[in-house]
mmCIF file of C-alpha atoms in Angstrom:
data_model
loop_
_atom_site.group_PDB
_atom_site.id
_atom_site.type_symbol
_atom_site.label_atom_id
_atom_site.label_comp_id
_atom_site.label_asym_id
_atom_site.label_seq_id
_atom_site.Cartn_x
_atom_site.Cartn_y
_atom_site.Cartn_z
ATOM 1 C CA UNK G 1 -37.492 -53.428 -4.534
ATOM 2 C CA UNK G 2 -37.130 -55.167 -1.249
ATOM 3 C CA UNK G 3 -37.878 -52.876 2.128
ATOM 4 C CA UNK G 4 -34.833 -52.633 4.026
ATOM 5 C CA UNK G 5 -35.729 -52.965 7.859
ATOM 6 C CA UNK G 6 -33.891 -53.389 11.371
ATOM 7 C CA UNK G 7 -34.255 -55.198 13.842
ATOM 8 C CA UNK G 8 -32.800 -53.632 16.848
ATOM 9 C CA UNK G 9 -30.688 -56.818 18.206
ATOM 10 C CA UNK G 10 -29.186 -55.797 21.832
ATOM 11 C CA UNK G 11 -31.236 -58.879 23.501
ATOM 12 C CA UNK G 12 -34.814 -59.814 23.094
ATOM 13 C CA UNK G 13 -36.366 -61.655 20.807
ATOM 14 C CA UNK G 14 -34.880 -60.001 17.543
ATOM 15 C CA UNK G 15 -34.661 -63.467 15.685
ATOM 16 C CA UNK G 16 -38.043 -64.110 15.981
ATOM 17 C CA UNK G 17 -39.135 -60.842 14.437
ATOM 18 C CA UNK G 18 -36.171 -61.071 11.892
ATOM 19 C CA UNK G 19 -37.728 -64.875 10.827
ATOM 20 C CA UNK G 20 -41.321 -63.104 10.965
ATOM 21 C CA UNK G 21 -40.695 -60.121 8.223
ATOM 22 C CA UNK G 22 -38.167 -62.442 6.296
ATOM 23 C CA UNK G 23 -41.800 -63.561 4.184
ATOM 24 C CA UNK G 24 -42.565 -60.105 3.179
ATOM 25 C CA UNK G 25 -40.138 -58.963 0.815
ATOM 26 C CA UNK G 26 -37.339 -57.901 2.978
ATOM 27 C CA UNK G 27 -33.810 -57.578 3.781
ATOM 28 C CA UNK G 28 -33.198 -57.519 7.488
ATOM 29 C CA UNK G 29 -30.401 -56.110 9.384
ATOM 30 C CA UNK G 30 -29.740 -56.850 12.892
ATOM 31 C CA UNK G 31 -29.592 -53.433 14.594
ATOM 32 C CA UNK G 32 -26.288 -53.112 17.174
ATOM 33 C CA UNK G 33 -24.985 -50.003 16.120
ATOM 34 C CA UNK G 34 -26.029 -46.285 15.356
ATOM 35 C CA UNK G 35 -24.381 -46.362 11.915
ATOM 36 C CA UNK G 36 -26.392 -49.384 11.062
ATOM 37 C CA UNK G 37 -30.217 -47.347 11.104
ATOM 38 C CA UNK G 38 -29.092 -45.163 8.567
ATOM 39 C CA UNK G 39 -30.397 -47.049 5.387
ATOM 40 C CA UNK G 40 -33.267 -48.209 6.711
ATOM 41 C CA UNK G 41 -36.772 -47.765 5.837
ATOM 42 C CA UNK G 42 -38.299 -49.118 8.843
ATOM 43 C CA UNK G 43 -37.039 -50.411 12.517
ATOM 44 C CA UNK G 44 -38.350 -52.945 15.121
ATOM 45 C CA UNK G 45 -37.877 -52.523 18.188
ATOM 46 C CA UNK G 46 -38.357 -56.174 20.168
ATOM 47 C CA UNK G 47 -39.963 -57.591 23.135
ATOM 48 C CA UNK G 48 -37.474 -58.410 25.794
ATOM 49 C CA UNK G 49 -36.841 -56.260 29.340
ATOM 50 C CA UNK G 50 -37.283 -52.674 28.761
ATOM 51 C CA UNK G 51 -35.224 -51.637 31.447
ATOM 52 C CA UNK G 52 -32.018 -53.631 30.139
ATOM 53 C CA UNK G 53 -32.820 -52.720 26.654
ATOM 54 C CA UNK G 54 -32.580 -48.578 27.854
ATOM 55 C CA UNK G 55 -29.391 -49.476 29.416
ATOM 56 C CA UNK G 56 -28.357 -51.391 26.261
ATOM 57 C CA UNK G 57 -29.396 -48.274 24.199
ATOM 58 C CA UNK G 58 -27.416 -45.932 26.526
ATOM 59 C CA UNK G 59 -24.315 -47.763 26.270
ATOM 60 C CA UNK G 60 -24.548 -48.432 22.689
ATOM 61 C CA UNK G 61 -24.515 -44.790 22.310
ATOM 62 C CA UNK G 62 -28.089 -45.525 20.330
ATOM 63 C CA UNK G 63 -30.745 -44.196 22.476
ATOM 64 C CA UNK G 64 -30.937 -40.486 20.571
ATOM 65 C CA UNK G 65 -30.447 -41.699 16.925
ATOM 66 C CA UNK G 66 -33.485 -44.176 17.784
ATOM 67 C CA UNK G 67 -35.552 -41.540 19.400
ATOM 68 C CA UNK G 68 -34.424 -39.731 15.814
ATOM 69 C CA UNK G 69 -35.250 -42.518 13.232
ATOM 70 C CA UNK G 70 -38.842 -42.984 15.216
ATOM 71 C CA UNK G 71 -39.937 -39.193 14.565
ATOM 72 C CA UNK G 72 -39.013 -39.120 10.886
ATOM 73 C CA UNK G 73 -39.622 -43.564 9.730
ATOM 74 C CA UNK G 74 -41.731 -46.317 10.152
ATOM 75 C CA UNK G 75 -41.019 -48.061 13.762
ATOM 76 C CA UNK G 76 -42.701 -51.097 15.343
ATOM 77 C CA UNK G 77 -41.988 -52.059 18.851
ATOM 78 C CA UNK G 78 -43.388 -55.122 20.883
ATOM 79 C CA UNK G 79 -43.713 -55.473 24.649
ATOM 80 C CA UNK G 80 -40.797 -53.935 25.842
ATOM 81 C CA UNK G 81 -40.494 -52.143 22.758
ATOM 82 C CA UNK G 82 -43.895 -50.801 23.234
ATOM 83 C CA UNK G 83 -42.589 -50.016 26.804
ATOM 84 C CA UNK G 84 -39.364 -48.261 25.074
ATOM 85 C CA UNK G 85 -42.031 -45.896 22.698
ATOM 86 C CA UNK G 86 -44.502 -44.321 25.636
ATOM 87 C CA UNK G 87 -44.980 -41.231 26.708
ATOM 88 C CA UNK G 88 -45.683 -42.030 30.079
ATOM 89 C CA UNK G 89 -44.259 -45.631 31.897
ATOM 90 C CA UNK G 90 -45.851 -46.844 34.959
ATOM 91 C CA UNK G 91 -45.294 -47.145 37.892
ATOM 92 C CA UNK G 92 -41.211 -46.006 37.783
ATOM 93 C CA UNK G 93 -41.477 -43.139 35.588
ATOM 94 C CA UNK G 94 -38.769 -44.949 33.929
ATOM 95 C CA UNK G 95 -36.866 -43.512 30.762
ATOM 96 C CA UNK G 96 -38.360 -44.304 27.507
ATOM 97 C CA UNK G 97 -38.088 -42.450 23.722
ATOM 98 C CA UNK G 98 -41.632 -40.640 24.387
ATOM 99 C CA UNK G 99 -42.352 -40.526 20.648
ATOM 100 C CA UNK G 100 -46.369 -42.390 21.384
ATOM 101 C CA UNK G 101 -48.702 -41.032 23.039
ATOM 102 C CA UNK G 102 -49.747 -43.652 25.459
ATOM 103 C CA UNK G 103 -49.310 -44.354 28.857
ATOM 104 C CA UNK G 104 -48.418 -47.846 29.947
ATOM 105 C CA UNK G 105 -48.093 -50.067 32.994
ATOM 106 C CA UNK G 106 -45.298 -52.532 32.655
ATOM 107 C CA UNK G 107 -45.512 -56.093 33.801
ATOM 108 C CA UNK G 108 -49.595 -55.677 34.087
ATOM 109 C CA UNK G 109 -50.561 -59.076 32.579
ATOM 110 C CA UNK G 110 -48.132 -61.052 35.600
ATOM 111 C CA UNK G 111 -45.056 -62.352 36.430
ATOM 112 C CA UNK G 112 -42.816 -64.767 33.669
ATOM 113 C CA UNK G 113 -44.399 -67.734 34.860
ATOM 114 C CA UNK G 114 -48.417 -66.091 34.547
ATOM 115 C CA UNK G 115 -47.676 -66.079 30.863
ATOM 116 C CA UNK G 116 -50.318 -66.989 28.328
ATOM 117 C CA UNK G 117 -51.674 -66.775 24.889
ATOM 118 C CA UNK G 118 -55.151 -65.166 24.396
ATOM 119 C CA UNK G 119 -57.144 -64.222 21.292
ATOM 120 C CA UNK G 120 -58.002 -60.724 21.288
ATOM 121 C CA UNK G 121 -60.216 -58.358 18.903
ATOM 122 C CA UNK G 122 -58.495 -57.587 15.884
ATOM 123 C CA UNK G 123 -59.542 -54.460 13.409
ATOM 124 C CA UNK G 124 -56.998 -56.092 10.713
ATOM 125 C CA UNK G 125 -59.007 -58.397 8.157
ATOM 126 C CA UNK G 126 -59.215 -62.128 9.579
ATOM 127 C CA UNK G 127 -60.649 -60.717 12.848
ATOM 128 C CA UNK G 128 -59.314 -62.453 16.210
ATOM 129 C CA UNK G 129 -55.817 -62.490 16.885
ATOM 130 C CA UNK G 130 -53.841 -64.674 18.415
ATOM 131 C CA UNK G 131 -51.763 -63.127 21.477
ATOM 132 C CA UNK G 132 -48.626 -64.273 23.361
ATOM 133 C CA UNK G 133 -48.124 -62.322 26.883
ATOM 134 C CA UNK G 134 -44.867 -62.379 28.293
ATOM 135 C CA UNK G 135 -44.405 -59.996 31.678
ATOM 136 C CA UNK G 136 -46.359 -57.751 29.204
ATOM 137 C CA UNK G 137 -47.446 -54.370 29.446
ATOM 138 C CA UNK G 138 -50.646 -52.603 29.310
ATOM 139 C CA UNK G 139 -51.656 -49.523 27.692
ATOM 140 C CA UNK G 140 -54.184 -47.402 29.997
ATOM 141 C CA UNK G 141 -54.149 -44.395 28.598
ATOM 142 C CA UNK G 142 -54.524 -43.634 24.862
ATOM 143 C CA UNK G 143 -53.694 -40.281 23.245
ATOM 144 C CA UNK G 144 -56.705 -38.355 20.827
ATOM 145 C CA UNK G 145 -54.333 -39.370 17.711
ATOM 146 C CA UNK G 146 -53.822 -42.982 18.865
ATOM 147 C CA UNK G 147 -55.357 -45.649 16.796
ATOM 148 C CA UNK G 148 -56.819 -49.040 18.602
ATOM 149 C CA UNK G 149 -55.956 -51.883 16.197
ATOM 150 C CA UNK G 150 -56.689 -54.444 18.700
ATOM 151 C CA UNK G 151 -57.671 -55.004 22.218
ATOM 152 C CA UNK G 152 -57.509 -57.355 24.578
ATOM 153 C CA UNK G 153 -59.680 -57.862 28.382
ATOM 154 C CA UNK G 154 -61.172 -53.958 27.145
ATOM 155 C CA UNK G 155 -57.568 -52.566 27.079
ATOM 156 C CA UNK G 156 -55.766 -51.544 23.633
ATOM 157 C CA UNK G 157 -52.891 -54.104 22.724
ATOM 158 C CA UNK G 158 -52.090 -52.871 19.214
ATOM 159 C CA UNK G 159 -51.936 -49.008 18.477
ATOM 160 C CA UNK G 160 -50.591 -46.809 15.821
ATOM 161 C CA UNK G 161 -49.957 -43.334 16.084
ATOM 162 C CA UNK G 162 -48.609 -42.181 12.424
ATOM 163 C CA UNK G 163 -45.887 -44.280 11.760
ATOM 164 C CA UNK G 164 -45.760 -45.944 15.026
ATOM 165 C CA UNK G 165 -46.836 -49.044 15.863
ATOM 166 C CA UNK G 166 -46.984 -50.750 18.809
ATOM 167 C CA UNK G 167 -48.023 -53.984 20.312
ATOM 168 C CA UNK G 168 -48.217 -55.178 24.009
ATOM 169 C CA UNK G 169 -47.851 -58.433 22.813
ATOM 170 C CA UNK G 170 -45.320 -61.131 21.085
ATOM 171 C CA UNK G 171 -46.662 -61.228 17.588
ATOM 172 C CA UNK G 172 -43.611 -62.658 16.528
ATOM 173 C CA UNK G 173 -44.403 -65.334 18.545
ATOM 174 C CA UNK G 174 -47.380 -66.712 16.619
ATOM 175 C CA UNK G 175 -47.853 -68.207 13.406
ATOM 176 C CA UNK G 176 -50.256 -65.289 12.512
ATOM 177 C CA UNK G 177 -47.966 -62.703 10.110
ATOM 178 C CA UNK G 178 -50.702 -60.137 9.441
ATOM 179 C CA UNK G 179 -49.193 -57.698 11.765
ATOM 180 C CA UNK G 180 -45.883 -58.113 10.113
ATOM 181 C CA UNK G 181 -47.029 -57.504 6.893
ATOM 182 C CA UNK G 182 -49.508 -54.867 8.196
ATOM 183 C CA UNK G 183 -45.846 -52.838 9.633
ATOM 184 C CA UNK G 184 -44.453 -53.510 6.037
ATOM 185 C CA UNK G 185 -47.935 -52.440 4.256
ATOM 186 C CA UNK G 186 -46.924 -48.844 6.564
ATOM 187 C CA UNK G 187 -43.847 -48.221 5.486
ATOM 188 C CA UNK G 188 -44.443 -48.620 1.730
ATOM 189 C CA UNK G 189 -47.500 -46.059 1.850
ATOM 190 C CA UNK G 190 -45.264 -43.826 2.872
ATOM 191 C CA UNK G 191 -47.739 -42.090 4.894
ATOM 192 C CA UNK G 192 -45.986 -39.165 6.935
ATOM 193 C CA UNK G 193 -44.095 -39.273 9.784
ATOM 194 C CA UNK G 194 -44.326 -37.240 13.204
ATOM 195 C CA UNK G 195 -42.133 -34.948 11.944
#
């Protein structure tokens, strides 16, 4: 039976990520409402700018039932996404979900136009991975129960805590899948949640 994941589509790059998981044996639903996370069995949270995306979530009325659906299912979140899941958000101390334990720096790789792609370590099998940095983020601090998937420059890029994962990066933006398929591999374990 196909998985049945979101992909939270308030602006950012949800088509990309939509396109990405479409190979793995999904049905995708473009996230714009509450109502819409309820049969899901996993959620993506995009790249795009964190601080529009809170406001987004706030308006939408969305911002607890996705701080809800990330303690009990499967959740991905890239760039601002990643941003969105932290603990901690440096330096505005600005709003996020708090569900990872991580601490990140926003915009830490340069401005739009310092973009660039950049293979980084990789603990997935096939090794390096290709990585697209857009006004990323970067994690500098790394709870005990945070796993290092990946790291770029000495600094963690893709984590998982449980059933969160989180990337710094635009995977969606390369050809490379494995991290898509790794999110799907997650939620059909059906490993526990934080909960």
């Amino acid at each position: 039976m196909p998985l049945k994941i979101g992909v939270v589509a308030l602006q950012g790059d949800y088509a990309a990520h939509a396109e990405a998981l479409r190979s793995s044996d999904t049905e995708i639903v473009l996230v714009r409402a509450t109502k819409e996370l309820a049969d899901l069995n996993g959620l993506v949270i995009p790249g795009g700018e964190s601080t529009a995306l809170l406001k987004l979530l706030t308006r939408e009325n969305m911002f607890e039932a996705v701080r809800e659906f990330s303690i009990a299912k499967p959740v991905f979140g890239t760039c601002a996404g990643c941003i969105i899941l932290a603990k901690k958000v440096l330096p505005s101390q600005q709003q996020s979900l708090a569900v990872l334990d991580i601490v990140v720096q926003r915009n830490a790789y340069g401005r739009q136009n310092e973009s660039r792609v950049a293979m980084g370590n990789c603990a997935l099998s096939g090794g390096g991975l290709e990585m697209v940095f857009i006004r990323a983020p970067c994690i500098v601090r790394a709870g005990s129960r945070v796993e290092i998937l990946a790291r770029y420059g000495g600094f963690p890029t893709l984590v998982r805590q449980g059933n969160i994962l989180a990337a710094t990066f635009h995977p969606e933006l390369s050809t490379d899948r494995r991290i898509h398929r790794f999110f799907c591999a997650m939620i059909r374990s059906g490993e526990p949640c934080l909960t």
